[in-house]
Tab-separated table of C-alpha atoms in Angstrom:
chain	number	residue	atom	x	y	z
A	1	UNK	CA	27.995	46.166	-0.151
A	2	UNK	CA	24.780	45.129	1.643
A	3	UNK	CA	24.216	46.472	4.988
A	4	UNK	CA	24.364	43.718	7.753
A	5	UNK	CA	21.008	43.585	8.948
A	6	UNK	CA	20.120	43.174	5.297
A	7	UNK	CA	22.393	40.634	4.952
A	8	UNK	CA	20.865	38.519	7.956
A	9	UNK	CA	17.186	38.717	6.529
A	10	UNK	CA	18.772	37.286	3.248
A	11	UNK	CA	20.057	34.234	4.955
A	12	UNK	CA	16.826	33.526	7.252
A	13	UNK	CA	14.911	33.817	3.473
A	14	UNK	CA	17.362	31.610	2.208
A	15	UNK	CA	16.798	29.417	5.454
A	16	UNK	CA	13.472	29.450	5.476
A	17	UNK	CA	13.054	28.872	1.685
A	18	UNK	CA	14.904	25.840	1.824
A	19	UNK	CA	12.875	24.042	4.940
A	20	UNK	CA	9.582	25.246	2.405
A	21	UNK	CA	11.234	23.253	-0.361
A	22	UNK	CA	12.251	20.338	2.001
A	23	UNK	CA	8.907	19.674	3.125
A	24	UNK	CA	6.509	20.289	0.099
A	25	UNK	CA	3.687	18.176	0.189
A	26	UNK	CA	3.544	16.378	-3.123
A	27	UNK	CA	0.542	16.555	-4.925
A	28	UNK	CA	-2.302	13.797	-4.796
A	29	UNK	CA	-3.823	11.977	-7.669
A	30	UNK	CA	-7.631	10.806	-7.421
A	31	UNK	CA	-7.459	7.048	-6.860
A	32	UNK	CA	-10.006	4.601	-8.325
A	33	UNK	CA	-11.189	2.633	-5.377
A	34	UNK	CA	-14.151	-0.334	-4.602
A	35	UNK	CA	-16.790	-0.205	-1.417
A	36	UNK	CA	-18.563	-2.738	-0.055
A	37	UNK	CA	-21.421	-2.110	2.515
A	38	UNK	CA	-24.748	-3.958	3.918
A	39	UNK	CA	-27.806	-2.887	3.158
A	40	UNK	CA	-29.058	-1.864	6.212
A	41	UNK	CA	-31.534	0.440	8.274
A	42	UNK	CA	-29.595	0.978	11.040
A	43	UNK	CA	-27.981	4.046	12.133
A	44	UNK	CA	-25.155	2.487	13.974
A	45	UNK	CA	-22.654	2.638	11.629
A	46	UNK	CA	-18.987	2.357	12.577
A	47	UNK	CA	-15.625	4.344	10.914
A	48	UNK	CA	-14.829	2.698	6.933
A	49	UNK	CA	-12.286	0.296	6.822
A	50	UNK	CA	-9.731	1.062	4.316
A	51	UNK	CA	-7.192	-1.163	2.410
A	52	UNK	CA	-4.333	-0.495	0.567
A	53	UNK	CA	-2.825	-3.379	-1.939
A	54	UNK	CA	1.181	-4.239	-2.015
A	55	UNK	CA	3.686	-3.633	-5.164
A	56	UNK	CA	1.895	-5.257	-8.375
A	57	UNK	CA	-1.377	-5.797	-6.453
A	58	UNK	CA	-5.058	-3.998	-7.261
A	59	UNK	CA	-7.854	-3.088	-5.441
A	60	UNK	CA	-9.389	-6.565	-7.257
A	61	UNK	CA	-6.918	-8.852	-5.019
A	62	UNK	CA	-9.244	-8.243	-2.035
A	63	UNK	CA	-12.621	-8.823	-3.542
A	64	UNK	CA	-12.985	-11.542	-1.763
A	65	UNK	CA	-12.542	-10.533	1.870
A	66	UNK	CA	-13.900	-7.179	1.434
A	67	UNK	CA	-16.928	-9.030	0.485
A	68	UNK	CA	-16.526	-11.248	3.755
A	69	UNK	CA	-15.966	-8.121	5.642
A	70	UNK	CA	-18.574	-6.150	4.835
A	71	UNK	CA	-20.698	-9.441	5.893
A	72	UNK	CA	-19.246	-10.029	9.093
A	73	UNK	CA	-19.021	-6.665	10.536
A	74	UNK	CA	-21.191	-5.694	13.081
A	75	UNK	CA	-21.825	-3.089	13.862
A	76	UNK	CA	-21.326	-2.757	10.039
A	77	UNK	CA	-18.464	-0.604	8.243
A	78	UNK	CA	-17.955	0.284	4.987
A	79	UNK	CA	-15.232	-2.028	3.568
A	80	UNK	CA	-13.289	0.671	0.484
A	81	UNK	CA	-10.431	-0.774	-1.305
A	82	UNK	CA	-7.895	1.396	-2.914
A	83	UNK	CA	-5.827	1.276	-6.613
A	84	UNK	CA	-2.327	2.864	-5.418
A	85	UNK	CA	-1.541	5.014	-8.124
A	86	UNK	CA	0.306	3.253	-11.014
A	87	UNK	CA	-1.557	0.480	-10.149
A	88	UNK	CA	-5.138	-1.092	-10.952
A	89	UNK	CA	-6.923	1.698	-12.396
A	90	UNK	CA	-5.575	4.148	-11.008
A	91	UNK	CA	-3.786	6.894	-13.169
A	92	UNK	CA	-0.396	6.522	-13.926
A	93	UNK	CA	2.086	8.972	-12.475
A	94	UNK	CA	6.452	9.821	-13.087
A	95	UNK	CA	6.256	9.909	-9.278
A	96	UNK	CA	5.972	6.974	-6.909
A	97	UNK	CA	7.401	7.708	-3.361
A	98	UNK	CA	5.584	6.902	0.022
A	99	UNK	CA	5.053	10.290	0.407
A	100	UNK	CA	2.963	10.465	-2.646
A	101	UNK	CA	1.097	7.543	-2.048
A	102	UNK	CA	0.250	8.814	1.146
A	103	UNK	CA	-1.099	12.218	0.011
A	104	UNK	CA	-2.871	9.866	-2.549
A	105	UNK	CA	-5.067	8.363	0.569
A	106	UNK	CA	-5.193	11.784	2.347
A	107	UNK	CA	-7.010	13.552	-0.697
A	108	UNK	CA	-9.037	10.322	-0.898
A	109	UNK	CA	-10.417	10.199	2.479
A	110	UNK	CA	-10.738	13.864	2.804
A	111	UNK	CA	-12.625	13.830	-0.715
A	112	UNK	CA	-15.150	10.907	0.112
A	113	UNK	CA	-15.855	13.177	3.818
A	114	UNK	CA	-14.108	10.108	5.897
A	115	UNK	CA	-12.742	11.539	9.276
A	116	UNK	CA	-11.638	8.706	10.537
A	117	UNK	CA	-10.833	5.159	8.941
A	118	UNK	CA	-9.240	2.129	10.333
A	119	UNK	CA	-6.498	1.135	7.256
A	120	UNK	CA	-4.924	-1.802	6.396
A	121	UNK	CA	-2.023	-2.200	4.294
A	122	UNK	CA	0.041	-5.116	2.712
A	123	UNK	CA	3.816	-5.177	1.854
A	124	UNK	CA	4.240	-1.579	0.207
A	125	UNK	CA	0.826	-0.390	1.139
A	126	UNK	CA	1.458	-1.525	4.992
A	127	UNK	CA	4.416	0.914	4.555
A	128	UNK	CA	1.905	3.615	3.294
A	129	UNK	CA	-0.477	3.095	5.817
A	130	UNK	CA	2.631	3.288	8.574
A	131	UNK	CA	3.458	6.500	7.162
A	132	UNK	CA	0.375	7.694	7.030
A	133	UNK	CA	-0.733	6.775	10.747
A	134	UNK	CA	2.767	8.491	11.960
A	135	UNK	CA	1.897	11.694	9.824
A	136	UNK	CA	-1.897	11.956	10.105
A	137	UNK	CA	-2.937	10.093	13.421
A	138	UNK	CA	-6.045	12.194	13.494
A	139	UNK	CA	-7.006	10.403	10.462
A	140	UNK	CA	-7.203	7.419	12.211
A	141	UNK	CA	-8.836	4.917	14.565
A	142	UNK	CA	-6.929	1.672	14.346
A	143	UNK	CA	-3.832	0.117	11.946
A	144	UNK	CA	-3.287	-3.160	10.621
A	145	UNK	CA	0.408	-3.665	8.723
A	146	UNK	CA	0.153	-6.863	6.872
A	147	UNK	CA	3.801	-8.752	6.313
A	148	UNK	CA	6.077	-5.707	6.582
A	149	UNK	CA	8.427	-4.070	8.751
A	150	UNK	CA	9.279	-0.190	9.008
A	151	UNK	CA	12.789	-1.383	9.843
A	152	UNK	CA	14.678	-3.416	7.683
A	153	UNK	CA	15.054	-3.513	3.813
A	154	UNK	CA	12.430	-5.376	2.147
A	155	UNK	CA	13.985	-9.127	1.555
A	156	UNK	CA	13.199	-9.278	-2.110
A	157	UNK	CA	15.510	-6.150	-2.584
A	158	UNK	CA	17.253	-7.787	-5.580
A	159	UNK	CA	14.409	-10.918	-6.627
A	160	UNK	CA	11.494	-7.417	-7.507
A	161	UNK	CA	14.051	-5.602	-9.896
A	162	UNK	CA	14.146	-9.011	-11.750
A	163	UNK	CA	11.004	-9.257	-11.957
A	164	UNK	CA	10.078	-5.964	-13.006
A	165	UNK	CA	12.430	-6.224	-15.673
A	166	UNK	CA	11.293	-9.597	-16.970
A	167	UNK	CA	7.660	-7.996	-17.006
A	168	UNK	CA	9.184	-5.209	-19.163
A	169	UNK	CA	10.483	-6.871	-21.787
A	170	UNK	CA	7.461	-9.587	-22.496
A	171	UNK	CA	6.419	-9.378	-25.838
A	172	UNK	CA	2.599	-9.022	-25.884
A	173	UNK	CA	0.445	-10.942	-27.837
A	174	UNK	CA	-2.370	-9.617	-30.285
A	175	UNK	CA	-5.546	-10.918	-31.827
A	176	UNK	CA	-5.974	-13.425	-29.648
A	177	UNK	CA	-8.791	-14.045	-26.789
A	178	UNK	CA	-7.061	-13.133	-23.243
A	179	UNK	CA	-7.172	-16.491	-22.345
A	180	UNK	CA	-4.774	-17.884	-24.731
A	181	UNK	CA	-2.511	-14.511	-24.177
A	182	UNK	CA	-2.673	-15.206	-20.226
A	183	UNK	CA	-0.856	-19.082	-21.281
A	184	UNK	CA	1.317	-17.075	-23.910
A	185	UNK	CA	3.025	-14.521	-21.266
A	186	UNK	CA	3.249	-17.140	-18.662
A	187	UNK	CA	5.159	-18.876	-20.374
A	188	UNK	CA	7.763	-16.095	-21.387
A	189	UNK	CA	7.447	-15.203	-17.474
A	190	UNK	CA	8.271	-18.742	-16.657
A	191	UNK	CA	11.646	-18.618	-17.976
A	192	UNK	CA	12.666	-16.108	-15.520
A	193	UNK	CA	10.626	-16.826	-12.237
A	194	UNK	CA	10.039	-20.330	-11.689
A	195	UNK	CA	7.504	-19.577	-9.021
A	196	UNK	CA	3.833	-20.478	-10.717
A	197	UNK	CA	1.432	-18.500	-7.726
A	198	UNK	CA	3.845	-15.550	-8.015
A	199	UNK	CA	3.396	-16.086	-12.177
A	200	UNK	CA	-0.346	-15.463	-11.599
A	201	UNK	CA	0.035	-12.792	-9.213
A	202	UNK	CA	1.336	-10.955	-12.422
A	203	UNK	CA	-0.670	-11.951	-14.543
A	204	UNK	CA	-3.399	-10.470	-12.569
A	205	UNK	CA	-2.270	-7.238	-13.706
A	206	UNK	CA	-2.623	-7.933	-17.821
A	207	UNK	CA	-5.336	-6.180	-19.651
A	208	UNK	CA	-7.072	-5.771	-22.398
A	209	UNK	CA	-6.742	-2.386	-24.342
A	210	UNK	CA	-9.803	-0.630	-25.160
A	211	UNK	CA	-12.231	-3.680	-27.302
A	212	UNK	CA	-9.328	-4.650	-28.702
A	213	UNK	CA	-7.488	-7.527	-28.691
A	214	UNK	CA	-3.858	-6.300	-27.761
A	215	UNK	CA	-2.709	-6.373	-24.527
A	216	UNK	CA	-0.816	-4.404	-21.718
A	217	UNK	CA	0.205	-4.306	-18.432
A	218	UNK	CA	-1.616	-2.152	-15.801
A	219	UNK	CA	1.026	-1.137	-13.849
A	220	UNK	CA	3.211	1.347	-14.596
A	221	UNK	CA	6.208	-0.586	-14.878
A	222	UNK	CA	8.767	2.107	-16.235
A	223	UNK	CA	7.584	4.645	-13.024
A	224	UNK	CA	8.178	1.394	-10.463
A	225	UNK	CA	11.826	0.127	-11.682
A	226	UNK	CA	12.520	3.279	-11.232
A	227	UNK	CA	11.630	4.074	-7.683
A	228	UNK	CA	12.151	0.905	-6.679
A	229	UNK	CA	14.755	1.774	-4.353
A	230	UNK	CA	12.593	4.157	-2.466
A	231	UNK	CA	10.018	1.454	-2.266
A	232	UNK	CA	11.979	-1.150	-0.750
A	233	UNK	CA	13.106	0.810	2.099
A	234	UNK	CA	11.035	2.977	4.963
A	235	UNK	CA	12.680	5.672	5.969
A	236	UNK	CA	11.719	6.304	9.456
A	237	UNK	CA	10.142	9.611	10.325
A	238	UNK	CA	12.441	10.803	13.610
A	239	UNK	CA	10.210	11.826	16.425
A	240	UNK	CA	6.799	10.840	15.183
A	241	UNK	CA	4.817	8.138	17.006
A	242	UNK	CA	1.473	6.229	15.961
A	243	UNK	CA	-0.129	5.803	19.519
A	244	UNK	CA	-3.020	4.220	18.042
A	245	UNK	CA	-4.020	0.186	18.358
A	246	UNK	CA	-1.961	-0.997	15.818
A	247	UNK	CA	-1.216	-4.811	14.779
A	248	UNK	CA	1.003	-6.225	12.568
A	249	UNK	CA	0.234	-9.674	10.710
A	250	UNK	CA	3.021	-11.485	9.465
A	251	UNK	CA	3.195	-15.232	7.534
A	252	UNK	CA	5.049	-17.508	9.521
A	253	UNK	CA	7.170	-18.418	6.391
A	254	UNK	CA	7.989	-15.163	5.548
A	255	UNK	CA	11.019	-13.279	6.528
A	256	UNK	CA	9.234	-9.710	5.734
A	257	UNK	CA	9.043	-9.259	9.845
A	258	UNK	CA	11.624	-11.174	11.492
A	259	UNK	CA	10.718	-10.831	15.334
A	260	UNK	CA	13.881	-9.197	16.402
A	261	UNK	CA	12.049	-6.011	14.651
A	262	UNK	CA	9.718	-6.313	17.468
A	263	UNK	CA	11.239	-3.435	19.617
A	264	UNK	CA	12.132	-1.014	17.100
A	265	UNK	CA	8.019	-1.456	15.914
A	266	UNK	CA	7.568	-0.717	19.239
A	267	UNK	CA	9.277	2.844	19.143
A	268	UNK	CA	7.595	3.699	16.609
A	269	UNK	CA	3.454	2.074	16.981
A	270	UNK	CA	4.019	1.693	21.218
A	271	UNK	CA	0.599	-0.450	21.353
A	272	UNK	CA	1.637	-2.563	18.399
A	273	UNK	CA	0.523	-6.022	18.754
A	274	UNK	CA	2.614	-8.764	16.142
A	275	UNK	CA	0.902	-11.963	15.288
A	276	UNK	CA	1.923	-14.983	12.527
A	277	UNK	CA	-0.429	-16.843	10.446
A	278	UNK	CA	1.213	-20.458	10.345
A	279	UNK	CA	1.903	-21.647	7.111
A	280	UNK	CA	1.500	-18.547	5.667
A	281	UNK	CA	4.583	-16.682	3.348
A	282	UNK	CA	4.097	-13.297	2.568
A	283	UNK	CA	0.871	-12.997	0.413
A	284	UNK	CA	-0.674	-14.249	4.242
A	285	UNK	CA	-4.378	-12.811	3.633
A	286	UNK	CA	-4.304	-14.916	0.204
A	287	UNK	CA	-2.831	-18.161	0.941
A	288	UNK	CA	-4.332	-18.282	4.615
A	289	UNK	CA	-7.807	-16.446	4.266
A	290	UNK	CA	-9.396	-17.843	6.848
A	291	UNK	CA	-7.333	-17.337	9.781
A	292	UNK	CA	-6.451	-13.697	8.401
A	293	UNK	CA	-9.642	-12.309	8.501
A	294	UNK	CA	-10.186	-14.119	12.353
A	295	UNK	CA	-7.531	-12.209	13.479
A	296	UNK	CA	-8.134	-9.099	11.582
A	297	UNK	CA	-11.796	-9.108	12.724
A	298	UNK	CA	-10.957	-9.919	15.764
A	299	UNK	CA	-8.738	-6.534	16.563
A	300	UNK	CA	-11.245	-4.488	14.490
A	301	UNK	CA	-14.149	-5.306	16.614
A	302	UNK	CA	-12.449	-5.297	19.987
A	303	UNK	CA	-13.607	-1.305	20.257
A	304	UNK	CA	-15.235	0.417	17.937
A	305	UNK	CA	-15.346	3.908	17.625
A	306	UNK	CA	-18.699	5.627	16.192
């Protein structure tokens, strides 16, 4: 029989050892990212502005306004656009929780010697970039959440497994340009989701293997049906805070932040500011470009932090 003092160490090991195991930090993969700076002389150089792409999106949905960023911002910033892992070309991974995609960014940032970043995120990224301004504020200098809410479910909770499913079980073409495979998949998409912009959303994501002329998907679709559940729902961190300028950008059509999420944002990002594009569903920075990036810029440049 162990003696009773031995007995208590045992149980604060035990104790101990589990709260270790509870709060491992996962481990990071190297993500392939995109920058976009001026050329310029000057030495007055603000933070890098960081974005991080939604479920089925890439780094190469943004190309556009990181260009128009990069452009417009003075003085300028270095625009960097991530690949989430199992996404883009980013490497593919069993694991896909918002925890990992957040250590993902951490070993990014600390790896390119970035301090301090403002980061933008849409859909799942805005939920990554939520989590990551609530567990690394130092990292930090402003957040921008684009058409998602830390509170509620995300609405397509039963529409994405659909999808996701339909995307697994397209038969892929071979020797044939892309071209003619892009018409071939949409229309085996097309019997499933009837939706032609959301069609070529997906198809955004079909590649090319190697020189050959076979074809594949660049997300890791097995890996995403299978975490979907963790994806569609934010599981809010008790006692953390983002006290940070923070807005969130939502399309007036969408019902990704319904405003009666306002106050609970507010517990959570206290000097959130939440705006709606009009006309806009909840690809906002796509189907309303112009506006987005007024508003965007607009917070961005209000201070700017050296």
């Amino acid at each position: 029989m162990l003696h009773p003092n031995k007995l208590k160490i045992l149980k604060v090991l035990k104790r101990d050892s589990q709260r270790f195991f509870t709060t491992i930090v996962p481990k990071p993969i190297k993500l392939a990212y995109a920058v976009y700076e001026q050329e310029t002389n000057s030495d007055n150089r603000v933070n890098p502005f960081v974005i991080v792409h939604g479920l089925l999106g890439s780094k190469q949905n943004w190309t556009s306004l990181c260009k128009a960023y990069s452009q417009k911002f003075n003085p300028p910033r270095k625009v960097i656009a991530l690949d989430l892992r199992n996404h883009g070309e980013s490497i593919h991974s069993d694991e896909h929780t918002y925890n990992h995609l957040v250590e993902d960014v951490k070993e990014f940032l600390i790896d390119n010697n970035i301090s301090k970043a403002a980061l933008m995120g849409h859909s799942m990224g805005g939920r990554c970039a939520m989590l990551f301004a609530l567990k690394y504020p130092e990292f930090l200098e402003k957040l921008v959440v684009v058409d998602i809410s830390p509170v509620n479910l995300s609405p397509n909770i039963h529409e994405m497994p659909i999808i996701l499913d339909t995307m697994r079980r397209i038969q892929m073409p071979s020797n044939i340009p892309l071209s003619q495979s892009r018409n071939i998949i949409d229309e085996q998409l097309s019997k499933t989701i009837t939706d032609k912009g959301l069609r070529a959303f997906i198809l955004t994501n079909l590649t090319a293997v190697g020189d050959t002329k076979s074809y594949k998907w660049r997300v890791n679709i097995p890996t995403l049906v299978r975490h979907f559940q963790e994806i569609a729902k934010f599981d809010i961190v008790e006692g953390l805070q983002y006290k940070g300028d923070t807005l969130f950008i939502g399309g007036a059509k969408s019902d990704y932040i319904p405003r009666s999420d306002y106050p609970k944002i507010l517990q959570l990002f206290p000097k959130a500011e939440l705006k709606y594009i009009e006309g806009a569903g909840h690809w906002v920075h796509a189907e309303k470009p112009n506006e987005f990036l007024k508003i965007t810029m607009e917070f961005l440049n209000r201070t700017t932090a050296v």
